XYZ file of N, CA and C in Angstrom:
795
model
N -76.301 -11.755 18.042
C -77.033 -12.343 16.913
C -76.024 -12.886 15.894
N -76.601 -13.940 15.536
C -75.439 -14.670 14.270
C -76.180 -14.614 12.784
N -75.092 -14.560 12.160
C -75.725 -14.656 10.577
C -75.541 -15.779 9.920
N -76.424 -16.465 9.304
C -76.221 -17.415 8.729
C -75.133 -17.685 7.642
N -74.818 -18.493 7.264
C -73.553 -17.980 5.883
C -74.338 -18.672 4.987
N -74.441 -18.019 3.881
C -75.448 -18.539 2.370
C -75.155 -19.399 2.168
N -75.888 -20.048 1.831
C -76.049 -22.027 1.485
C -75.872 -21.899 -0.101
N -75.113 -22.780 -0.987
C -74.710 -22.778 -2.191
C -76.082 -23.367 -2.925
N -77.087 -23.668 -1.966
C -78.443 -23.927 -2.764
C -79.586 -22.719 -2.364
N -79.107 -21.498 -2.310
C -80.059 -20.001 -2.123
C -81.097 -19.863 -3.267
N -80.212 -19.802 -4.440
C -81.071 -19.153 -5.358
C -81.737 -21.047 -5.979
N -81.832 -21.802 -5.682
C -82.028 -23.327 -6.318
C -83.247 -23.148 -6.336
N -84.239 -22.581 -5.823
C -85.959 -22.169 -6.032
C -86.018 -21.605 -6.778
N -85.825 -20.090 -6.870
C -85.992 -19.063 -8.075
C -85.589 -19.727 -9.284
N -84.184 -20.656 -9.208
C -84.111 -21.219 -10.568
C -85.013 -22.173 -11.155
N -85.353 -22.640 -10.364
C -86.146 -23.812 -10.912
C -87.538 -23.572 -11.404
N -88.201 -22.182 -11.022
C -89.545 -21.808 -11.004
C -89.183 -21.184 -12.582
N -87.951 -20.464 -12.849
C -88.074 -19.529 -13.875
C -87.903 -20.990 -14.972
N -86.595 -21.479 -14.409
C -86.768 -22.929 -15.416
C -87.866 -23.551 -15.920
N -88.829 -23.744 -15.092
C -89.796 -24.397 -15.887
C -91.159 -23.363 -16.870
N -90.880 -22.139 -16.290
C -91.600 -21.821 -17.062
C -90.824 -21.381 -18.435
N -89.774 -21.289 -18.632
C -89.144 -21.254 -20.020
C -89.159 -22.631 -20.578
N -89.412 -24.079 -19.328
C -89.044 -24.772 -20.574
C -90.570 -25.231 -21.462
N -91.679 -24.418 -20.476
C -92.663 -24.976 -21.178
C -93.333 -23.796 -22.226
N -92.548 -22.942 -22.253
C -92.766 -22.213 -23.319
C -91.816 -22.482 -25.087
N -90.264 -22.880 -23.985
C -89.647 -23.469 -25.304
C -89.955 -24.791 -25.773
N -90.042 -25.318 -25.004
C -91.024 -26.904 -25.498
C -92.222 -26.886 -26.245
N -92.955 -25.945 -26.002
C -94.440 -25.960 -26.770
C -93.758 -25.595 -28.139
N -93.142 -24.496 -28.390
C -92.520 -23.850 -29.497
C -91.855 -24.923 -30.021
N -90.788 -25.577 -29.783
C -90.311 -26.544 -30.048
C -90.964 -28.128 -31.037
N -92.197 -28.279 -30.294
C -92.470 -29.487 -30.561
C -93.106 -28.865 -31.714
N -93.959 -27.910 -31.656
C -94.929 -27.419 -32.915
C -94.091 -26.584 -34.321
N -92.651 -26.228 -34.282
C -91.957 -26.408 -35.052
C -92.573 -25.298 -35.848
N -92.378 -25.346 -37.300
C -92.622 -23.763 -37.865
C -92.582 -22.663 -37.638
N -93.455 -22.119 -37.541
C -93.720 -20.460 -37.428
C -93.441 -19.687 -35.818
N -94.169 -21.125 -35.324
C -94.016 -20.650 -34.131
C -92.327 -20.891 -33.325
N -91.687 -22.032 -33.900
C -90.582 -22.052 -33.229
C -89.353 -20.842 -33.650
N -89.949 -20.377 -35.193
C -89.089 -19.849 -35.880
C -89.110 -18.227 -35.017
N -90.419 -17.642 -34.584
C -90.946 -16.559 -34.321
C -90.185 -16.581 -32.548
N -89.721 -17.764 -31.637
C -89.759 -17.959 -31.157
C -87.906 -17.436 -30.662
N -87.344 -18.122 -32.200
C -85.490 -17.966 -31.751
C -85.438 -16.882 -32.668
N -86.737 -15.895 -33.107
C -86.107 -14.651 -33.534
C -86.270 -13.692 -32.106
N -87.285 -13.845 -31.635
C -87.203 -13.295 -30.465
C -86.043 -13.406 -29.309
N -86.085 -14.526 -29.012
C -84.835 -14.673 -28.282
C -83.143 -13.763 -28.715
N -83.209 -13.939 -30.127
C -81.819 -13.403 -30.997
C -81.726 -12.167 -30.662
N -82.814 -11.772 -31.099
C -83.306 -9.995 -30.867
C -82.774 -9.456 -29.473
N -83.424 -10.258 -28.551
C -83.211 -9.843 -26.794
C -81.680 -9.936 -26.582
N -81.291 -11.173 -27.138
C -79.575 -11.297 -26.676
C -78.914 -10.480 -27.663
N -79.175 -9.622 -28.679
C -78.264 -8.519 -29.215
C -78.643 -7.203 -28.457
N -79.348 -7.196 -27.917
C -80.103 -5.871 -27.224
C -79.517 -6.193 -26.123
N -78.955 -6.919 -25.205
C -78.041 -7.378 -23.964
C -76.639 -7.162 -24.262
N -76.752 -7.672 -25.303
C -75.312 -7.675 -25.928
C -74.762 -5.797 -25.531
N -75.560 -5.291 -26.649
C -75.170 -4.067 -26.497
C -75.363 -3.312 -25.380
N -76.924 -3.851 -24.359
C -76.529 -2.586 -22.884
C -75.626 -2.858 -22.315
N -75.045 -4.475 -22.381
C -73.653 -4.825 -21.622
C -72.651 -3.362 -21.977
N -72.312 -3.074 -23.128
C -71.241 -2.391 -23.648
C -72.055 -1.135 -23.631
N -72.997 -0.462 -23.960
C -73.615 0.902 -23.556
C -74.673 1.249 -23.182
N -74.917 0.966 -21.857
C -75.867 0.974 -20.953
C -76.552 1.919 -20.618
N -76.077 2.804 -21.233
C -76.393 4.387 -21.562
C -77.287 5.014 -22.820
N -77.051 4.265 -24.036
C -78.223 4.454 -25.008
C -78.994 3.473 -24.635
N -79.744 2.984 -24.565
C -80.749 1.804 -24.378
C -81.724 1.920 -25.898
N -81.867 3.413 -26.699
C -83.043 3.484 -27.845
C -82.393 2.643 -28.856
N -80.710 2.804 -29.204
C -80.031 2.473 -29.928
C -80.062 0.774 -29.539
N -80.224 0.508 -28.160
C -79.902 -1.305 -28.738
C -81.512 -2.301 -28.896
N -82.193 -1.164 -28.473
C -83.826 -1.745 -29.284
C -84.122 -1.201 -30.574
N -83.311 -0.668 -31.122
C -83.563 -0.202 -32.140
C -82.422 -1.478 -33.519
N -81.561 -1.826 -32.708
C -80.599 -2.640 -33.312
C -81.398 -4.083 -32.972
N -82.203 -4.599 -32.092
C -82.873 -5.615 -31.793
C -83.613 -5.890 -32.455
N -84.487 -4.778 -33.015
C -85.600 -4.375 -34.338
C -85.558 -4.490 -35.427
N -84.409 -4.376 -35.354
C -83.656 -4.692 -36.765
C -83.018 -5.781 -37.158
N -82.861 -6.939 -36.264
C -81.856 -7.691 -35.700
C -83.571 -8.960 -36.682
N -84.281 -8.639 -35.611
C -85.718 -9.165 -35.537
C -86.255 -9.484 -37.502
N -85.745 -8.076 -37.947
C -86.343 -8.090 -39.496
C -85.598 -8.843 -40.469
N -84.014 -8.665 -39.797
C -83.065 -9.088 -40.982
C -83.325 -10.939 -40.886
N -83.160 -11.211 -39.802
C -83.486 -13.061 -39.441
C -84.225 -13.378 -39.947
N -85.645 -12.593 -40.318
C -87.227 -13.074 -40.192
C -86.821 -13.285 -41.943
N -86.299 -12.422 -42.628
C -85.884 -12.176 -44.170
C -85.092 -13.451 -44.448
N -84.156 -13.559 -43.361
C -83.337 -14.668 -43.895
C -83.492 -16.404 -43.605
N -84.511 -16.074 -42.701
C -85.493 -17.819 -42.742
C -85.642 -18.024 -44.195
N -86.579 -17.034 -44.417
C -87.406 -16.865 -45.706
C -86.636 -17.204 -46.900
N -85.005 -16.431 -47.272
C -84.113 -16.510 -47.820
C -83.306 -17.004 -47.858
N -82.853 -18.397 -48.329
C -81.785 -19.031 -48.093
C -80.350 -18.616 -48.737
N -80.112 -17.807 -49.881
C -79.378 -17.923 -50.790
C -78.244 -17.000 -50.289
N -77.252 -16.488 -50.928
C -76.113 -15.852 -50.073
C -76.236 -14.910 -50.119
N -77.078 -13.961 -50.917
C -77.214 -12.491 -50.318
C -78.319 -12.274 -49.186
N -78.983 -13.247 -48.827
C -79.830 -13.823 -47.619
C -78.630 -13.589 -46.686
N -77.690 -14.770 -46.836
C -76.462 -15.314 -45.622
C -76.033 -13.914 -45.387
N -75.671 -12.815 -46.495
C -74.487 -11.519 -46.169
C -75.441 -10.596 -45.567
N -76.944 -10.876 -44.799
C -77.601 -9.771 -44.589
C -76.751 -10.016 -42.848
N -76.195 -11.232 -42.459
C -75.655 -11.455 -41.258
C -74.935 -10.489 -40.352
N -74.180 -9.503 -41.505
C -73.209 -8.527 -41.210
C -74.140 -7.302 -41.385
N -74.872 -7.397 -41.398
C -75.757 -5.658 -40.969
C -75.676 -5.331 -39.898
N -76.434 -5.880 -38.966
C -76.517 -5.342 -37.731
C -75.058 -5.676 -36.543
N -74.382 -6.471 -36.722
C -72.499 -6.202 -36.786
C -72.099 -4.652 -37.164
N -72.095 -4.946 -38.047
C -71.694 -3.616 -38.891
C -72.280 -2.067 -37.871
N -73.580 -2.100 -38.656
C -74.322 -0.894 -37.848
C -73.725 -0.823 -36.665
N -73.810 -1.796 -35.703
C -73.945 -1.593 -34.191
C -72.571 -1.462 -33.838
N -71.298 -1.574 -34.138
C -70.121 -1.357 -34.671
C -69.687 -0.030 -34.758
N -70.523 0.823 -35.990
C -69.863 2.375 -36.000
C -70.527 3.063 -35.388
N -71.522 2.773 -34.379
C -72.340 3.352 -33.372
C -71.536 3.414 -32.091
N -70.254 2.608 -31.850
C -69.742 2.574 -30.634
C -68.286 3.426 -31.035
N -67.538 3.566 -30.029
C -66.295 3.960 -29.425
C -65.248 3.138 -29.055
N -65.706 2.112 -28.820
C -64.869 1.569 -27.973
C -65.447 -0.196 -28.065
N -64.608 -0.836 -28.133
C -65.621 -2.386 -27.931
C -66.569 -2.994 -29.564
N -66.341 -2.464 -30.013
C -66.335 -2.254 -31.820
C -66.246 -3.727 -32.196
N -65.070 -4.488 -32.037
C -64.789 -6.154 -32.150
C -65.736 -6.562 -31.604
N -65.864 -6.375 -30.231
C -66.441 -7.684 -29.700
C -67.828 -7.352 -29.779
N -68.183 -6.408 -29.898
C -69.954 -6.399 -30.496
C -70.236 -6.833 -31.786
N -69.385 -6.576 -32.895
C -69.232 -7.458 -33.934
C -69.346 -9.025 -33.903
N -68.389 -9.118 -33.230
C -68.232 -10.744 -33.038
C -69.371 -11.243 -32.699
N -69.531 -11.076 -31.080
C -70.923 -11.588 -30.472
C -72.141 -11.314 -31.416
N -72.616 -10.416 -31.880
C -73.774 -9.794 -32.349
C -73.690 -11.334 -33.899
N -72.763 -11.076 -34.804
C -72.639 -11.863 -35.280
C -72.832 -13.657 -35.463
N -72.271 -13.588 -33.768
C -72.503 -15.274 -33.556
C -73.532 -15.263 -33.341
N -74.235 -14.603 -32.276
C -75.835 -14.758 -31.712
C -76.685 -15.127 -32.878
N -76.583 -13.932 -34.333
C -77.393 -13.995 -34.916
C -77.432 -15.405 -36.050
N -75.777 -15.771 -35.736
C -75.694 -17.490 -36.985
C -76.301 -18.004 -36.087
N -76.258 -18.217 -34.678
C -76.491 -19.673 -33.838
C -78.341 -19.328 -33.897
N -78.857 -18.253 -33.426
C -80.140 -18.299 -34.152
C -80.960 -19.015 -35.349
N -80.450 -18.013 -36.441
C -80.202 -18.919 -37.762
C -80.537 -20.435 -37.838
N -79.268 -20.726 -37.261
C -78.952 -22.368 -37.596
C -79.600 -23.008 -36.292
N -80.340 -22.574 -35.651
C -81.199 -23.062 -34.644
C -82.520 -23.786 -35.666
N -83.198 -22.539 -36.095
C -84.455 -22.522 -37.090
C -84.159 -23.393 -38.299
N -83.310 -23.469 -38.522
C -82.532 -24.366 -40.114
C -82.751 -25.983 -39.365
N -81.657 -25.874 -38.325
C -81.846 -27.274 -37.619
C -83.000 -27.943 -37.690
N -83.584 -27.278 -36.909
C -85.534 -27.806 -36.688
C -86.126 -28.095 -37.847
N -86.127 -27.415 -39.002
C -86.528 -27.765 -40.238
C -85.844 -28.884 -41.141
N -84.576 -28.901 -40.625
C -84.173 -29.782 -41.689
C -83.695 -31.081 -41.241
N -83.405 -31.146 -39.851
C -83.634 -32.407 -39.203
C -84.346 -32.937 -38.172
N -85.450 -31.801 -37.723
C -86.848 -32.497 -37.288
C -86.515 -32.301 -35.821
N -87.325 -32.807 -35.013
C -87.773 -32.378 -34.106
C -87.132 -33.365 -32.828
N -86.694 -34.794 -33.445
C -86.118 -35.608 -33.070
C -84.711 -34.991 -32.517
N -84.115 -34.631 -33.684
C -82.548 -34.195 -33.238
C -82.506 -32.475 -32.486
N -83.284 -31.910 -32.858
C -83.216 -30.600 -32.061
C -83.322 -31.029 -30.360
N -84.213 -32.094 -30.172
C -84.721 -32.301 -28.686
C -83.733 -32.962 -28.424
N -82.530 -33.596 -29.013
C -81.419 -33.964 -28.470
C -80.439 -32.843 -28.285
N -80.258 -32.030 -29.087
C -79.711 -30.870 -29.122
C -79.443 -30.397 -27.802
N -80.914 -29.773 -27.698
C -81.101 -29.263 -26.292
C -81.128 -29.624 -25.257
N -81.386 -31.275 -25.437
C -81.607 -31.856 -23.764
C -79.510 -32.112 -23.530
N -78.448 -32.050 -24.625
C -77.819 -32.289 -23.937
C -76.725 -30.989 -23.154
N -77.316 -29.808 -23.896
C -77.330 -28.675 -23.475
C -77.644 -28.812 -21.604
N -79.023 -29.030 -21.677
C -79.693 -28.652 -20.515
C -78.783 -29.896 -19.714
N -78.580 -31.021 -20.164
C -78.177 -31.887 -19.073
C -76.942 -31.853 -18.514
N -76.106 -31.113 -19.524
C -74.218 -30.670 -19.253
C -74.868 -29.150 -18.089
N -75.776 -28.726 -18.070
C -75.858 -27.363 -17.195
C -76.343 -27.957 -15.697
N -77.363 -28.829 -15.772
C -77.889 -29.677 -14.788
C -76.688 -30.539 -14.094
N -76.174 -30.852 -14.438
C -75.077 -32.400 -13.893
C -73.826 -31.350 -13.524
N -73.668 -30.167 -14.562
C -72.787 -29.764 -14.200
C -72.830 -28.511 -13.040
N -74.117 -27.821 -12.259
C -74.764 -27.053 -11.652
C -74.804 -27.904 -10.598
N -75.176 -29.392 -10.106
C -75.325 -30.139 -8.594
C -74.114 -30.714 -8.672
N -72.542 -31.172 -9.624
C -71.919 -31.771 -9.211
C -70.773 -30.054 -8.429
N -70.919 -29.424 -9.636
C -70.005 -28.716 -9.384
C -70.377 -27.734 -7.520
N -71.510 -27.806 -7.245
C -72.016 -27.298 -6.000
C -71.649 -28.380 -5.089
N -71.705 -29.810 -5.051
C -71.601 -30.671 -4.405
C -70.272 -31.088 -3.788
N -69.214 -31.237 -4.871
C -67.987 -31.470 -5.294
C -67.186 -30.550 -4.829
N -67.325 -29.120 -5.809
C -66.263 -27.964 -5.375
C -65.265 -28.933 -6.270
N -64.179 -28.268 -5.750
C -62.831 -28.484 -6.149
C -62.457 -27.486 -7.460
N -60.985 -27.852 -7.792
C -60.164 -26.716 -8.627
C -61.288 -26.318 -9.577
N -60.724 -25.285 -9.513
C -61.673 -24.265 -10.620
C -61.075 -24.791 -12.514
N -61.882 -24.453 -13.714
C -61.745 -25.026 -14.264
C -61.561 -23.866 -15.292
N -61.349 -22.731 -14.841
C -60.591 -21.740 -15.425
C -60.999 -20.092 -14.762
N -60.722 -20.424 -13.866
C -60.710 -19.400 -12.009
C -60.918 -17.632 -13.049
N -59.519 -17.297 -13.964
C -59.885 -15.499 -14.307
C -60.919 -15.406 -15.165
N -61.768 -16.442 -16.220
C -62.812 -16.164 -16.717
C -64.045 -16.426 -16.306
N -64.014 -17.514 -15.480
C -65.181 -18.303 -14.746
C -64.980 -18.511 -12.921
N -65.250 -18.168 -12.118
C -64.423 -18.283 -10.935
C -65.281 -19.518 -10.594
N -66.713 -19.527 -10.713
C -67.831 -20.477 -10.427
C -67.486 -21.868 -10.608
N -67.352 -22.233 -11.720
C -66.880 -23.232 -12.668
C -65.690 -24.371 -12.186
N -66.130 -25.560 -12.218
C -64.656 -26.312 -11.231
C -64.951 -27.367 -12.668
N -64.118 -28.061 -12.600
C -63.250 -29.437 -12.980
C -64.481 -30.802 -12.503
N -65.011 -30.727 -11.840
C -66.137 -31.717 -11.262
C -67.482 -31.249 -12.006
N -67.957 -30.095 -12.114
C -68.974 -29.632 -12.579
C -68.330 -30.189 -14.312
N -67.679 -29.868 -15.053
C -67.194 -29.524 -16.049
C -67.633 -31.209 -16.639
N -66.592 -32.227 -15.863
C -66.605 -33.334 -16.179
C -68.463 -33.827 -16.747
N -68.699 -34.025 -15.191
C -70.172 -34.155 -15.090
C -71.090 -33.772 -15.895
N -71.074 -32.658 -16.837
C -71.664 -32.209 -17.758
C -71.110 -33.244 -18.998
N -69.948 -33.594 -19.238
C -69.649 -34.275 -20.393
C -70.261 -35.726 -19.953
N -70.555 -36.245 -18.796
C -70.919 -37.403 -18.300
C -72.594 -37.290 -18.477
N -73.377 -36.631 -18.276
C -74.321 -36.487 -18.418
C -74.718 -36.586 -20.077
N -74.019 -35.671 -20.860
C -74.331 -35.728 -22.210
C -74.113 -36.454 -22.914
N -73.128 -37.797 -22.416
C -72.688 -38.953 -22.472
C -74.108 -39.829 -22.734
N -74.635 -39.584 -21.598
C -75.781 -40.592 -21.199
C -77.102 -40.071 -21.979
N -77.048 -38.757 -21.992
C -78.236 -37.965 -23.376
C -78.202 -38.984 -24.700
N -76.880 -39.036 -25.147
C -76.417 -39.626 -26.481
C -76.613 -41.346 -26.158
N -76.438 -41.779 -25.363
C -76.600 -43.427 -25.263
C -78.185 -43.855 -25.553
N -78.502 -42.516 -24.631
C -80.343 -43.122 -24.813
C -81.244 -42.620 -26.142
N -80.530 -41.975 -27.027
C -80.588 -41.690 -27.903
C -80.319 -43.026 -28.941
N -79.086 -43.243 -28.853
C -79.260 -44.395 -29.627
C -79.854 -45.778 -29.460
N -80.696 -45.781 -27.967
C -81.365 -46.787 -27.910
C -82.947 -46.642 -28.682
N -83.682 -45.713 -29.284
C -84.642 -45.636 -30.277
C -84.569 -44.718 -31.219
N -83.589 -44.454 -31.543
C -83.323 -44.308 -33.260
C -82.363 -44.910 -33.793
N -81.632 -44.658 -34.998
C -80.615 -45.032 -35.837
C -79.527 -44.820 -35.981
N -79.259 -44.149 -35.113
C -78.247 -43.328 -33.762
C -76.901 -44.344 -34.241
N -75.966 -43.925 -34.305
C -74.557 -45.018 -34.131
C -73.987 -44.919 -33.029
N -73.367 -45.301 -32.483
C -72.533 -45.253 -31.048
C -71.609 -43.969 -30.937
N -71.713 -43.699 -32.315
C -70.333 -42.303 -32.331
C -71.268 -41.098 -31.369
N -72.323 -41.477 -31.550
C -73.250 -40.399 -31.135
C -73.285 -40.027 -29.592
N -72.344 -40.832 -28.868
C -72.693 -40.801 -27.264
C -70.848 -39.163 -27.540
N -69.548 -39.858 -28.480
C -68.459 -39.201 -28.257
C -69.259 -37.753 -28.957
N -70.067 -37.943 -30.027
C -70.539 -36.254 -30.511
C -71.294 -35.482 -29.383
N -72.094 -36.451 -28.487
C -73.256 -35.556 -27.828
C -71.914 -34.853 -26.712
N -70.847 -35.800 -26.263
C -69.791 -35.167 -25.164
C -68.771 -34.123 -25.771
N -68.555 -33.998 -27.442
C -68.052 -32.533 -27.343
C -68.953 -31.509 -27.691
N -70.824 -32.062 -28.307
C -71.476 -30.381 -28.354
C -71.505 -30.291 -27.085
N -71.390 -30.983 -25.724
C -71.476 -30.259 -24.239
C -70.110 -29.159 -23.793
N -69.024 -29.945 -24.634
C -67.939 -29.021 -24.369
C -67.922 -27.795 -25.353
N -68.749 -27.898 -26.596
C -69.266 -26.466 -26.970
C -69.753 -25.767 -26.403
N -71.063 -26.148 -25.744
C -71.898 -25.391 -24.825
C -71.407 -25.076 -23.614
N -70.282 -25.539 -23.122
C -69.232 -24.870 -22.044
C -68.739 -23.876 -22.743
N -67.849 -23.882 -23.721
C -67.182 -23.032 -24.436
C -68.047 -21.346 -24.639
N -69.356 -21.746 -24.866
C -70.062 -20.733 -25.430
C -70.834 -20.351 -23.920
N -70.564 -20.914 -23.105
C -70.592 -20.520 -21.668
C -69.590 -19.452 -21.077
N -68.432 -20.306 -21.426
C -67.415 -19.724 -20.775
C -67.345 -17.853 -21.999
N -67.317 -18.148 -23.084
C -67.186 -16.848 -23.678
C -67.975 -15.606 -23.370
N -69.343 -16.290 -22.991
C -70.200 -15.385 -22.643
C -69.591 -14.684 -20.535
N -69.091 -15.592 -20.329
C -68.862 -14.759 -19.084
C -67.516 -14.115 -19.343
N -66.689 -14.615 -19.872
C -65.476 -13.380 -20.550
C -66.120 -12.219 -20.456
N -66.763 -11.862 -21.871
C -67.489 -10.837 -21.498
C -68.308 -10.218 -20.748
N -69.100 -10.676 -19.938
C -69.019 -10.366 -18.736
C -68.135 -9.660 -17.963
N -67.265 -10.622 -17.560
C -65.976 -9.566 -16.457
C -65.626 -8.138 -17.633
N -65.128 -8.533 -18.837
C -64.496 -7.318 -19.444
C -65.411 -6.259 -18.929
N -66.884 -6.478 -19.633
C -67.691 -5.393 -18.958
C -67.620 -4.832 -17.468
N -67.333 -5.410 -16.997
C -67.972 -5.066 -15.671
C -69.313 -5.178 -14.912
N -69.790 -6.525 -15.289
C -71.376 -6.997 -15.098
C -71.489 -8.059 -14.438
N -72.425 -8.440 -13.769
C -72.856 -9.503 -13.154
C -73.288 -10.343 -14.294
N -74.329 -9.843 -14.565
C -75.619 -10.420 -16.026
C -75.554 -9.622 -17.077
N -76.152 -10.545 -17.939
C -76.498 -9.783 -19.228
C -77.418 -8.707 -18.993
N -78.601 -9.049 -18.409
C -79.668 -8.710 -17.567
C -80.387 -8.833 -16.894
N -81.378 -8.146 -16.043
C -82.277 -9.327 -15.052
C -83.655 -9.257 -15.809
N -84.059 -9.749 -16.891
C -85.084 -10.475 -17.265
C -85.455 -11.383 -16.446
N -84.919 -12.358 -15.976
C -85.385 -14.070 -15.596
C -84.757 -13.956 -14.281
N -85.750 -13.835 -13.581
C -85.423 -14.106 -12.138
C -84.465 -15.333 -11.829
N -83.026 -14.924 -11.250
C -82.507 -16.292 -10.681
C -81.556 -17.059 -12.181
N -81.862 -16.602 -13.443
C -81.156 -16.438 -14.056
C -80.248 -15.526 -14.817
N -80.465 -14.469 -14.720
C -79.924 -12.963 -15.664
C -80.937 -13.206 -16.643
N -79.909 -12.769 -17.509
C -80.772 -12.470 -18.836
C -80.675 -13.592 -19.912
N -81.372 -13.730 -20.636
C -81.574 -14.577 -21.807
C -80.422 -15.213 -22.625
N -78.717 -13.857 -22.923
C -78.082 -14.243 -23.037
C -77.724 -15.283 -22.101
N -77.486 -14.846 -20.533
C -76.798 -15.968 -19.273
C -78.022 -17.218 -19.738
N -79.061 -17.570 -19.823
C -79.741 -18.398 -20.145
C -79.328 -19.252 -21.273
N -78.854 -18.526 -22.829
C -78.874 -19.244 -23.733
C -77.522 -19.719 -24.451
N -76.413 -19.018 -23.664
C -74.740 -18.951 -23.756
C -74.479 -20.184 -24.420
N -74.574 -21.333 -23.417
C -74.245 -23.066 -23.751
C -75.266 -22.999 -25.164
N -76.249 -22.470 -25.615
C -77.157 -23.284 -27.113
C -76.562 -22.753 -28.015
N -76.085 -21.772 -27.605
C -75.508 -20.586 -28.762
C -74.089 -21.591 -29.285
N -73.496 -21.461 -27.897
C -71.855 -22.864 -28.178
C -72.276 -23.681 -29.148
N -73.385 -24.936 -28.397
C -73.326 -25.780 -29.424
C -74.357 -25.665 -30.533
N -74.908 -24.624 -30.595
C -75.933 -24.343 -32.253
C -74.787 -24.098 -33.255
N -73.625 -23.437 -33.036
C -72.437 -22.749 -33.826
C -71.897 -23.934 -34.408
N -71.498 -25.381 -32.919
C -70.672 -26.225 -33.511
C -71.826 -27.622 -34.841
N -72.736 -27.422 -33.974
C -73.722 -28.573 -35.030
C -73.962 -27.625 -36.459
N -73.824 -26.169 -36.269
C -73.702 -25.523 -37.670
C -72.801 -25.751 -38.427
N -71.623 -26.335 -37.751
C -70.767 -26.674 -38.620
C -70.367 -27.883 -38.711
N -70.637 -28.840 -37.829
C -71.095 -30.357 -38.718
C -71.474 -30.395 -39.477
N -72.941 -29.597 -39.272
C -73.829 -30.156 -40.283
C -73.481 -29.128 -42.049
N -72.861 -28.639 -42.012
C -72.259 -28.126 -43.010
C -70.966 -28.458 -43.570
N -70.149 -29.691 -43.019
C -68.646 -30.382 -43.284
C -69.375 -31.222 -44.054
N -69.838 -32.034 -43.130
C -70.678 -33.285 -43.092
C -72.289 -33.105 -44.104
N -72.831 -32.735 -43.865
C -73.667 -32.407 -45.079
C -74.475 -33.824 -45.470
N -75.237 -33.888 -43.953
C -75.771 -35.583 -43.753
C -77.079 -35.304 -43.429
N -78.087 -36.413 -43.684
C -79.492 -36.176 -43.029
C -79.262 -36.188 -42.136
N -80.391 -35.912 -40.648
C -80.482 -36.213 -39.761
C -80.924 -37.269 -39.335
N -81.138 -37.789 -40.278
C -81.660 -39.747 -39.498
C -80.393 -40.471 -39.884
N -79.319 -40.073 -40.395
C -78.145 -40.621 -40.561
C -77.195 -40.142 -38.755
N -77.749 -39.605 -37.903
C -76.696 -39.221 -37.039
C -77.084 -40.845 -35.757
């Protein structure tokens, strides 16, 4: 009897089934904006600090729903609150979840921290430059993961940084900046879009690599496959939302240099 050898398109069903039903849950949320989108990336925030931490102690589980819970209240306060003792509620659940550990103290800080700005400035985004630029946001997210998921399966070739990512090649990598290329062109064919907008949409894709690649760092340190298996065929919510988190961080800080409408991009 012979065994087949796994085809690099195995799991390409399971993904695509879980894919669409997240995207028509984040899309509905999305387009309808407010309460519901806001209720929507507190949830999500919540789940990826609660990953965050079974990654690192997989052993309390009360303690990282209990930090998720909390994670959940402090965000919901700081929609509400714009002002800077709003901004410094950021470092609570850092903090807390911090002298609760032994070991790994930084990088639950760190992560817990970013998760909860790129959240944040997810919900800020949507409100303050509409619904137009968030759906660019994300589609060039999704299209650097897409272009870069069939070239890099197709292609192969050198890896594009083998001890943090072994998956990951130089063809996939490109392809994602080529894709988000083409997000940003068609973008500026019905709005007010400038041409700079095709070179911005190709480095938030190399954010959303970046915030790819960090999230599987951690990974290996741990010793994990996934964040978790929530999502069939994807892990967990973190492995799902790694690349938005990248580039929610970097358009947080455009849009805070720069300090522009959004019908100016």
């Amino acid at each position: 009897m012979t065994t087949s050898k796994p085809s690099n398109w195995d799991d390409l069903t399971v993904r695509i089934m879980s894919s669409i039903g997240m995207t028509i849950v984040g899309a509905a949320a999305v387009i309808m904006g407010g309460v519901w989108f806001q209720m929507l990336a507190v949830f999500v925030t919540a789940v990826m600090v609660w990953e965050l931490w079974m990654m690192i102690r997989n052993d309390e589980p009360t303690k990282g729903m209990l930090l998720a819970a909390l994670v959940a209240s402090v965000l919901s306060g700081q929609i509400a609150d714009g002002t800077l003792v709003g901004l410094l509620l950021f470092f609570v659940v850092p903090v807390i979840g911090a002298t609760q550990l032994k070991k790994e103290r930084v990088t639950f800080f760190i992560f817990a921290l970013g998760i909860q700005i790129a959240g944040w400035g997810l919900v800020h985004f949507r409100m303050d430059y509409g619904f137009i630029w968030l759906l660019w946001l994300m589609l060039v997210v999704i299209t650097t993961d897409i272009f870069g998921y069939f070239a890099g399966r197709s292609f192969g070739g050198p890896k594009f940084w083998p001890k943090i990512s072994p998956k990951k090649t130089w063809s996939g990598t490109v392809a994602g900046w080529i894709g988000a290329a083409l997000v940003g062109y068609i973008f500026t064919l019905f709005t007010n879009a400038g041409p700079w907008i095709v070179v911005i949409s190709m480095v938030l894709s190399f954010a959303g690599q970046m915030g790819d690649i960090a999230e599987s760092a951690l990974k290996r340190r741990m010793g994990v496959k996934d964040s978790s298996t929530l999502i069939p065929g994807h892990g967990g919510l973190f492995d799902r939302f790694d690349a938005l988190l990248g580039a929610a961080l970097f358009m947080l800080l455009v849009a805070t240099v720069f300090n522009v409408p959004g019908v100016a991009f």
